[in-house]
CSV table of N, CA and C in Angstrom, one decimal:
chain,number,residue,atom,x,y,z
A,303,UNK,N,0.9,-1.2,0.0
A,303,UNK,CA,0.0,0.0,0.0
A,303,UNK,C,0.9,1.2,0.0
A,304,UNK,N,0.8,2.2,-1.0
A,304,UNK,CA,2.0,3.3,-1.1
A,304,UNK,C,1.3,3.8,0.0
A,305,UNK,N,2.3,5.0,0.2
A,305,UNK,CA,2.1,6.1,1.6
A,305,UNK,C,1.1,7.1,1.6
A,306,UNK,N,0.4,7.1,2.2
A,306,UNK,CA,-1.0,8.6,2.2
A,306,UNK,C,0.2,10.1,2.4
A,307,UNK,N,-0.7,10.7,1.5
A,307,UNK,CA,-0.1,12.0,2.0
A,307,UNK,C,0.0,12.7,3.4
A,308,UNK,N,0.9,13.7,3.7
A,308,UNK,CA,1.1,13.7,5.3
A,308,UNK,C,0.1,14.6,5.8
A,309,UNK,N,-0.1,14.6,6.8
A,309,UNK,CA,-1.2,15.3,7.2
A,309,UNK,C,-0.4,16.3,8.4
A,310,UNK,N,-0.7,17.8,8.7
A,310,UNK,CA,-0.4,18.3,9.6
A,310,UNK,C,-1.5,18.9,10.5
A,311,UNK,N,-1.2,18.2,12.0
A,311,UNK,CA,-2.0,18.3,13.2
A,311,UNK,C,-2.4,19.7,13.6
A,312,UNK,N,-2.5,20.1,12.7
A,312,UNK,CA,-2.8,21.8,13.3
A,312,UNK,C,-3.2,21.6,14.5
A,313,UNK,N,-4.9,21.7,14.7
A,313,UNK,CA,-5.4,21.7,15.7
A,313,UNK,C,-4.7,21.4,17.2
A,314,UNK,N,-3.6,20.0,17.2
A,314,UNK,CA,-2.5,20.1,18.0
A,314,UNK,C,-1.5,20.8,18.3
A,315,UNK,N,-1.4,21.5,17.2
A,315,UNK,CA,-0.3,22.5,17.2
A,315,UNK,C,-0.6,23.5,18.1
A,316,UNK,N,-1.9,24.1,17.7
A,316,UNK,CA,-2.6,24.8,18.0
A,316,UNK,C,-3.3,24.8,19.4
A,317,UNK,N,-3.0,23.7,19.8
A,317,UNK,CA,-3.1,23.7,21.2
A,317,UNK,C,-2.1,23.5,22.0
A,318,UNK,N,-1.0,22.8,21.9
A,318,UNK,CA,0.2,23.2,22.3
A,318,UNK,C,0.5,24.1,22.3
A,319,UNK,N,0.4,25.3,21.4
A,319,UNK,CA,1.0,27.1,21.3
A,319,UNK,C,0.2,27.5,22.4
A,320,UNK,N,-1.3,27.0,22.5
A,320,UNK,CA,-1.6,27.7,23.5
A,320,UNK,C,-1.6,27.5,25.1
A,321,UNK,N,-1.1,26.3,25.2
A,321,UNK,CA,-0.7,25.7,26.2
A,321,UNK,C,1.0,26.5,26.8
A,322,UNK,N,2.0,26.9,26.0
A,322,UNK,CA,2.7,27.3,25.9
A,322,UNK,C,2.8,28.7,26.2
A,323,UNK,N,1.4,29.6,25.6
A,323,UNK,CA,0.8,31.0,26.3
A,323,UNK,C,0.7,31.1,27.8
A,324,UNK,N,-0.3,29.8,28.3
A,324,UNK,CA,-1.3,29.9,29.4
A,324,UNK,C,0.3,29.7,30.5
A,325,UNK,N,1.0,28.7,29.8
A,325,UNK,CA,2.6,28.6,31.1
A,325,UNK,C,3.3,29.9,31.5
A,326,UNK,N,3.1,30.6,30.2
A,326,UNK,CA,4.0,32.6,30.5
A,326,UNK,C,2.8,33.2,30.8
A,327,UNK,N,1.9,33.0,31.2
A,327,UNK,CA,0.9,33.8,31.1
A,327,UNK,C,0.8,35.0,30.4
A,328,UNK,N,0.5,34.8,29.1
A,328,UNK,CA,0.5,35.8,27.9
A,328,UNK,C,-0.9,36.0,27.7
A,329,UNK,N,-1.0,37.2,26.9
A,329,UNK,CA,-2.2,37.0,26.3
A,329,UNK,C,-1.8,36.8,24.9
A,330,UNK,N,-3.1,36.3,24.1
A,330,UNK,CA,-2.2,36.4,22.2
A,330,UNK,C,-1.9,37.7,21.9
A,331,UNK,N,-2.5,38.5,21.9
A,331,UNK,CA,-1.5,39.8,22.0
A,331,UNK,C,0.2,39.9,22.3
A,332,UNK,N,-0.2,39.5,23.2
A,332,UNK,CA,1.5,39.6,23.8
A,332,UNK,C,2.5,38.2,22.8
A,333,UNK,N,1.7,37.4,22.4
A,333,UNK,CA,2.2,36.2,22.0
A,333,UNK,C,2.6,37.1,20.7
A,334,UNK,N,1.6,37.6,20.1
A,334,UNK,CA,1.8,38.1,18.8
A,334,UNK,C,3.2,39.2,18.7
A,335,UNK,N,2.8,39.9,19.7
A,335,UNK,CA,4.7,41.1,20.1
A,335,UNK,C,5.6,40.3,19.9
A,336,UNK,N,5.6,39.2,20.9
A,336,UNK,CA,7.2,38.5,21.5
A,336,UNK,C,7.4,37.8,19.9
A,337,UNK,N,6.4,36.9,19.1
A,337,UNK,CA,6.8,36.4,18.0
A,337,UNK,C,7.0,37.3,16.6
A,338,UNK,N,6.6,38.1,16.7
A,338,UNK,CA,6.4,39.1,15.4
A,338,UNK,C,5.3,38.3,14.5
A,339,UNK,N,4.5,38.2,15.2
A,339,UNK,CA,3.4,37.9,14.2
A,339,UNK,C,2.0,38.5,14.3
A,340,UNK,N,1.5,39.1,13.4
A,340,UNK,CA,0.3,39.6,13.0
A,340,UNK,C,-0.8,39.2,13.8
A,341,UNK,N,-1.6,39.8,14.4
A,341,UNK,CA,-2.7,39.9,14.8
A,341,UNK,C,-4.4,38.8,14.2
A,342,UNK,N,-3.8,39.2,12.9
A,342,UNK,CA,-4.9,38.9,12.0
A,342,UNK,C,-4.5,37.4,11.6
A,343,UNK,N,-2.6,36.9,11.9
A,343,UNK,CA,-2.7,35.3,12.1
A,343,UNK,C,-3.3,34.7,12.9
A,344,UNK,N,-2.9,35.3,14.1
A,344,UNK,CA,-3.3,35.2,15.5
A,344,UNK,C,-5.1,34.8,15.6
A,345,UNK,N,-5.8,35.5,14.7
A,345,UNK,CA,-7.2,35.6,14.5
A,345,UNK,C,-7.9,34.3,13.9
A,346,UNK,N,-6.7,34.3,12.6
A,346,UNK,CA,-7.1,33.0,11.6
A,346,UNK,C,-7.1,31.9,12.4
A,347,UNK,N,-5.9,31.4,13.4
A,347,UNK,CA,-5.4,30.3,14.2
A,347,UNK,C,-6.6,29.9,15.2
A,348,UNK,N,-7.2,31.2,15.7
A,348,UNK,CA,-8.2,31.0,16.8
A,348,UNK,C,-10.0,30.6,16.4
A,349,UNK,N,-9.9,30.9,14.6
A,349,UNK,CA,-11.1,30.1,14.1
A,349,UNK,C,-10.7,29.0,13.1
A,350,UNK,N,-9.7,28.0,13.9
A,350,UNK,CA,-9.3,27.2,13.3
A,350,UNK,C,-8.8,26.8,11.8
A,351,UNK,N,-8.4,28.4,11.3
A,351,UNK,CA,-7.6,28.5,9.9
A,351,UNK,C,-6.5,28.3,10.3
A,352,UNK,N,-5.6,27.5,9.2
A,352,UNK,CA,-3.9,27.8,8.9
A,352,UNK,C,-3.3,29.0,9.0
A,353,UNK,N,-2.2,28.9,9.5
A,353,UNK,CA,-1.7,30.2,9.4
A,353,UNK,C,-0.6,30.4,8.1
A,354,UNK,N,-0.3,31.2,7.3
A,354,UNK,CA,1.2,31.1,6.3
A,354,UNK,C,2.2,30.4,7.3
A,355,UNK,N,3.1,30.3,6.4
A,355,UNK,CA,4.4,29.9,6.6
A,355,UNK,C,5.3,30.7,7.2
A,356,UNK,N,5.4,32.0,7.4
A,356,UNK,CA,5.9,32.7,8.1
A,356,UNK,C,5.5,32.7,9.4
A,357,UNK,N,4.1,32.2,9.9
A,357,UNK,CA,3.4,32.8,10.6
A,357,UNK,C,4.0,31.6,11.3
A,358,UNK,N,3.8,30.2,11.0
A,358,UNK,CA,4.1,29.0,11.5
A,358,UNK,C,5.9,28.8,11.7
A,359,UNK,N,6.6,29.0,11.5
A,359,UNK,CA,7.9,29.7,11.6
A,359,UNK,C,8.0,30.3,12.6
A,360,UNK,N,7.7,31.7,13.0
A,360,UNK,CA,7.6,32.7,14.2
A,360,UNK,C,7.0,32.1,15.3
A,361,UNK,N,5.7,31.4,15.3
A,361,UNK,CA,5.6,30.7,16.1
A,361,UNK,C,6.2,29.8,16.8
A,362,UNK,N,6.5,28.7,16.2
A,362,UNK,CA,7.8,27.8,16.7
A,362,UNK,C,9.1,28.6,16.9
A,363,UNK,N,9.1,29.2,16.5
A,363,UNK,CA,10.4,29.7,16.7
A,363,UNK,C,10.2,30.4,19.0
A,364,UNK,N,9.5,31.0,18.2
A,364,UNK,CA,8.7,31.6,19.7
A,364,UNK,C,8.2,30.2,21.1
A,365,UNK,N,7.6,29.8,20.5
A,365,UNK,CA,7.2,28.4,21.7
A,365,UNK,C,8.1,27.1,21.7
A,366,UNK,N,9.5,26.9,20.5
A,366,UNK,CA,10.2,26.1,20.7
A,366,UNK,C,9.8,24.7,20.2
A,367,UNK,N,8.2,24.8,20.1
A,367,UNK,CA,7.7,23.6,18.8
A,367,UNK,C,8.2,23.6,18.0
A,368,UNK,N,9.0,22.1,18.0
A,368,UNK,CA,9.2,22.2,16.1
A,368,UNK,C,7.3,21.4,15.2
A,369,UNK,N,7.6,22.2,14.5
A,369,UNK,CA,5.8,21.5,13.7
A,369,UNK,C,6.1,20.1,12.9
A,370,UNK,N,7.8,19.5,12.6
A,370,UNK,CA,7.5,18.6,12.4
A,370,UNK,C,6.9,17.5,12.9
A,371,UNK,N,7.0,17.8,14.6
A,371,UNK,CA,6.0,16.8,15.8
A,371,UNK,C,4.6,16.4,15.3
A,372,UNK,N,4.2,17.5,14.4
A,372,UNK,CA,2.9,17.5,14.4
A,372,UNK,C,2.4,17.2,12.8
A,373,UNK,N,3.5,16.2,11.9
A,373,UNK,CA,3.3,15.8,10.5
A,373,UNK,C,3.0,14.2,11.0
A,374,UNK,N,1.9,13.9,10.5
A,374,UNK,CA,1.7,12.3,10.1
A,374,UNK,C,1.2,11.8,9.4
A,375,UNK,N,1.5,10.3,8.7
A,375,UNK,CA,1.0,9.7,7.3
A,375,UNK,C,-0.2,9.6,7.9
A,376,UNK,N,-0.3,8.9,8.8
A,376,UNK,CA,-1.7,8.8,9.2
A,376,UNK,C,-2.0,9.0,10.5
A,377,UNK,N,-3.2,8.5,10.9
A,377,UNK,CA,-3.4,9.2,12.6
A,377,UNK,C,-3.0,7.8,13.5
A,378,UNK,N,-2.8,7.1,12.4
A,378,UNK,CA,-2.6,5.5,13.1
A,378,UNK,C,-1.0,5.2,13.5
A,379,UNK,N,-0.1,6.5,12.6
A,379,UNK,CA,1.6,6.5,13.2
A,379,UNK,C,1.7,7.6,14.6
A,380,UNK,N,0.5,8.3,14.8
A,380,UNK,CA,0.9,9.5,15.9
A,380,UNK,C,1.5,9.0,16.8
A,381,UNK,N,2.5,9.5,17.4
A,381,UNK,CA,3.1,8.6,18.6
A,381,UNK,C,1.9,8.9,19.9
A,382,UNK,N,2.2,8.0,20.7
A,382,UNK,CA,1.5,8.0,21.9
A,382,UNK,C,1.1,9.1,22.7
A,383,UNK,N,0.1,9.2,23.1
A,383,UNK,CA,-0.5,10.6,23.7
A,383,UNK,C,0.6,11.1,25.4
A,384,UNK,N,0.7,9.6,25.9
A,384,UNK,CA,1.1,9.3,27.4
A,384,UNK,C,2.4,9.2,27.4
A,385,UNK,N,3.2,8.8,26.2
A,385,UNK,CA,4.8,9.0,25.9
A,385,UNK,C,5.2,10.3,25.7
A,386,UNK,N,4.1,11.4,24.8
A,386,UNK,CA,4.4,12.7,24.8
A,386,UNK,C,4.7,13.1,25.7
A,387,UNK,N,3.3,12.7,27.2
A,387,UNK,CA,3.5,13.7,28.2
A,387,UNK,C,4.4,13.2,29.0
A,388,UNK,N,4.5,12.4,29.1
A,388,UNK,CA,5.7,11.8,30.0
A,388,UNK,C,7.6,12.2,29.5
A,389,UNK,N,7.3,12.6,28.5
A,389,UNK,CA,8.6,12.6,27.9
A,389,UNK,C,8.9,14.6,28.2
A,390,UNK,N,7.4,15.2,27.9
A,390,UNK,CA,7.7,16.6,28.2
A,390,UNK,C,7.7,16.8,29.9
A,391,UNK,N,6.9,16.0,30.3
A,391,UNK,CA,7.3,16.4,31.7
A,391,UNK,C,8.5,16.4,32.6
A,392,UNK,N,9.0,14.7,32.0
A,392,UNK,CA,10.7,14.8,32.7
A,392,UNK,C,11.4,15.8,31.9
A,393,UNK,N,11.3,16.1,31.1
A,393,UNK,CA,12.3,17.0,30.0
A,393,UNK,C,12.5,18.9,30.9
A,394,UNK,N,10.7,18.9,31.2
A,394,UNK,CA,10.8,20.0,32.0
A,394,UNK,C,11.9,20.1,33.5
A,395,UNK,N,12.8,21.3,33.2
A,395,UNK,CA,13.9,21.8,34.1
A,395,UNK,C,13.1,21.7,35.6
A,396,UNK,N,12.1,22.7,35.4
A,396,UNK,CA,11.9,23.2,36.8
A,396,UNK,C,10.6,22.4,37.7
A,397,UNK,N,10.8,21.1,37.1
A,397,UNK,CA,10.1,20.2,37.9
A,397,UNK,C,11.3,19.0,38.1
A,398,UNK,N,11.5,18.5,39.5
A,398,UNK,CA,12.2,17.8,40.0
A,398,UNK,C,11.7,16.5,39.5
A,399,UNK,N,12.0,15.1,39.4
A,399,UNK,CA,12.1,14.1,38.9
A,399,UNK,C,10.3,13.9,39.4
A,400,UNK,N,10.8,13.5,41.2
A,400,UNK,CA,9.2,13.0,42.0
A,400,UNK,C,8.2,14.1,41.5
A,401,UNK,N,8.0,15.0,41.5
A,401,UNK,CA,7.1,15.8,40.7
A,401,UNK,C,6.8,15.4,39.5
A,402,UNK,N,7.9,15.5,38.7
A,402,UNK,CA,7.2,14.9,37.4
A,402,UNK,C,6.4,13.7,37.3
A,403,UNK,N,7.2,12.9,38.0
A,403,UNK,CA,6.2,11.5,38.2
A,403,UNK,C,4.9,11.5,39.0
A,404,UNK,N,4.7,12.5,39.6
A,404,UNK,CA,3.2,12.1,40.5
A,404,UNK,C,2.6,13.0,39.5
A,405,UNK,N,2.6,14.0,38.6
A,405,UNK,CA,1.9,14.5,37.4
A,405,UNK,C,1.6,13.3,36.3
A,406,UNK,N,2.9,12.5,35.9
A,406,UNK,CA,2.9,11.5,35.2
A,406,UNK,C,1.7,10.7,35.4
A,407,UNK,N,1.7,10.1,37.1
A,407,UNK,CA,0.7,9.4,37.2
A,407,UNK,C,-1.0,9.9,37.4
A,408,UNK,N,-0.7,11.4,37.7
A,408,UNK,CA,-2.7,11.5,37.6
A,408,UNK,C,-2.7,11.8,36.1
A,409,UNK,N,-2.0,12.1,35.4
A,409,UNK,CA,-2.3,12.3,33.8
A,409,UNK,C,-2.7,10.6,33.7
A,410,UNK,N,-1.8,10.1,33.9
A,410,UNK,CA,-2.0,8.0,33.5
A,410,UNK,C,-3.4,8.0,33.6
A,411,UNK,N,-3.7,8.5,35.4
A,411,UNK,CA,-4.9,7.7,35.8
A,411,UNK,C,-6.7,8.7,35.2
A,412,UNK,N,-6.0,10.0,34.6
A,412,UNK,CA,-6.9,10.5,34.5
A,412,UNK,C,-7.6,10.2,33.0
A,413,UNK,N,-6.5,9.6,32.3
A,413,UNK,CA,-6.2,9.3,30.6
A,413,UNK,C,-6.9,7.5,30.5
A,414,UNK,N,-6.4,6.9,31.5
A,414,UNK,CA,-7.4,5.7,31.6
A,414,UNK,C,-8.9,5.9,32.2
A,415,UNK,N,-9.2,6.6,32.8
A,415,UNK,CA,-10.6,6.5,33.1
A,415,UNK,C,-11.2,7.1,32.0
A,416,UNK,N,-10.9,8.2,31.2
A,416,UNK,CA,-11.5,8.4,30.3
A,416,UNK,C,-11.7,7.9,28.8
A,417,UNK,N,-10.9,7.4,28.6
A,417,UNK,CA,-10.9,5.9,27.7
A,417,UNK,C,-11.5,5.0,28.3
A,418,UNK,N,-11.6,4.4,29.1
A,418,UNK,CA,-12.7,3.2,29.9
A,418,UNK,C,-14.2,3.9,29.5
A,419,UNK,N,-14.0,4.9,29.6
A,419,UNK,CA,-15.6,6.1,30.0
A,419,UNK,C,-15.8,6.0,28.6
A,420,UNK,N,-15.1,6.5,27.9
A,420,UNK,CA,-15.5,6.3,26.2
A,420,UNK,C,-15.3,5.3,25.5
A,421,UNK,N,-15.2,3.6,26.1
A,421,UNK,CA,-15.5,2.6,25.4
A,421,UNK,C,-16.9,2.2,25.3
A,422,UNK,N,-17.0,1.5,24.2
A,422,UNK,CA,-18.3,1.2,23.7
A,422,UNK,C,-19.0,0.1,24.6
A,423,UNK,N,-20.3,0.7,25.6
A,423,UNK,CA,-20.9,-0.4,25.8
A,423,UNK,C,-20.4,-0.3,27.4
A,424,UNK,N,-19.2,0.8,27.9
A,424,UNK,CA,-19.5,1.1,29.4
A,424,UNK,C,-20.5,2.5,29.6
A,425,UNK,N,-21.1,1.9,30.5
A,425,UNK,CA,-22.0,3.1,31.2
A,425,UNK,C,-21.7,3.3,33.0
A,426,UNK,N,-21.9,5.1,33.1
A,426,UNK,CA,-21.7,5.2,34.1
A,426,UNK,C,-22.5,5.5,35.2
């Protein structure tokens, strides 16, 4: 079966940037100064349009995302949801190891109940 074309996770992206905001506590405004990016990207991003290539540039450049994190052939290569977080949590400086891990684990336990919750055929 040749390869599907790649797909990019905006919407992920897109939430990661702003996850990235909410840690400096920015507003997009302020996001838009520190990156040099337009207002009216800023605008497109938040009703779920693409931004140009400049725009996606500046941004990563700015929040340290690279966007190739967020290219896949399909949704079936994404890497793991719970390896991401686990990998950005230890990776984070200003959380001590035991910290990261007791985050690690209510993300685990909070990530399994809600997959249990949204399998077919449990009720709560």
């Amino acid at each position: 079966m040749p390869d599907q074309e790649p797909v990019f996770d905006f919407e992920g992206f897109y939430r990661a940037l702003n996850a990235t905001r909410e840690s400096r506590n920015l507003t997009w405004k302020q996001v838009g100064q520190e990156a040099s990016v337009g207002a009216s990207t800023l605008a497109r991003m938040g009703q779920n349009r693409r931004p140009d290539a400049d725009g996606l540039a500046a941004l990563s450049a700015w929040s340290g995302l690279n966007p190739a994190d967020f290219v896949y052939r399909t949704r079936a290569h994404a890497p793991e949801p719970l390896a991401q977080i686990s990998q950005a949590l230890r990776a984070d400086g200003r959380l001590e190891r035991k910290d990261a891990e007791a985050l690690e684990d209510i993300v685990r336990a909070a990530y399994a109940r809600l997959l249990q919750k949204g399998a077919p055929g449990k009720a709560d």
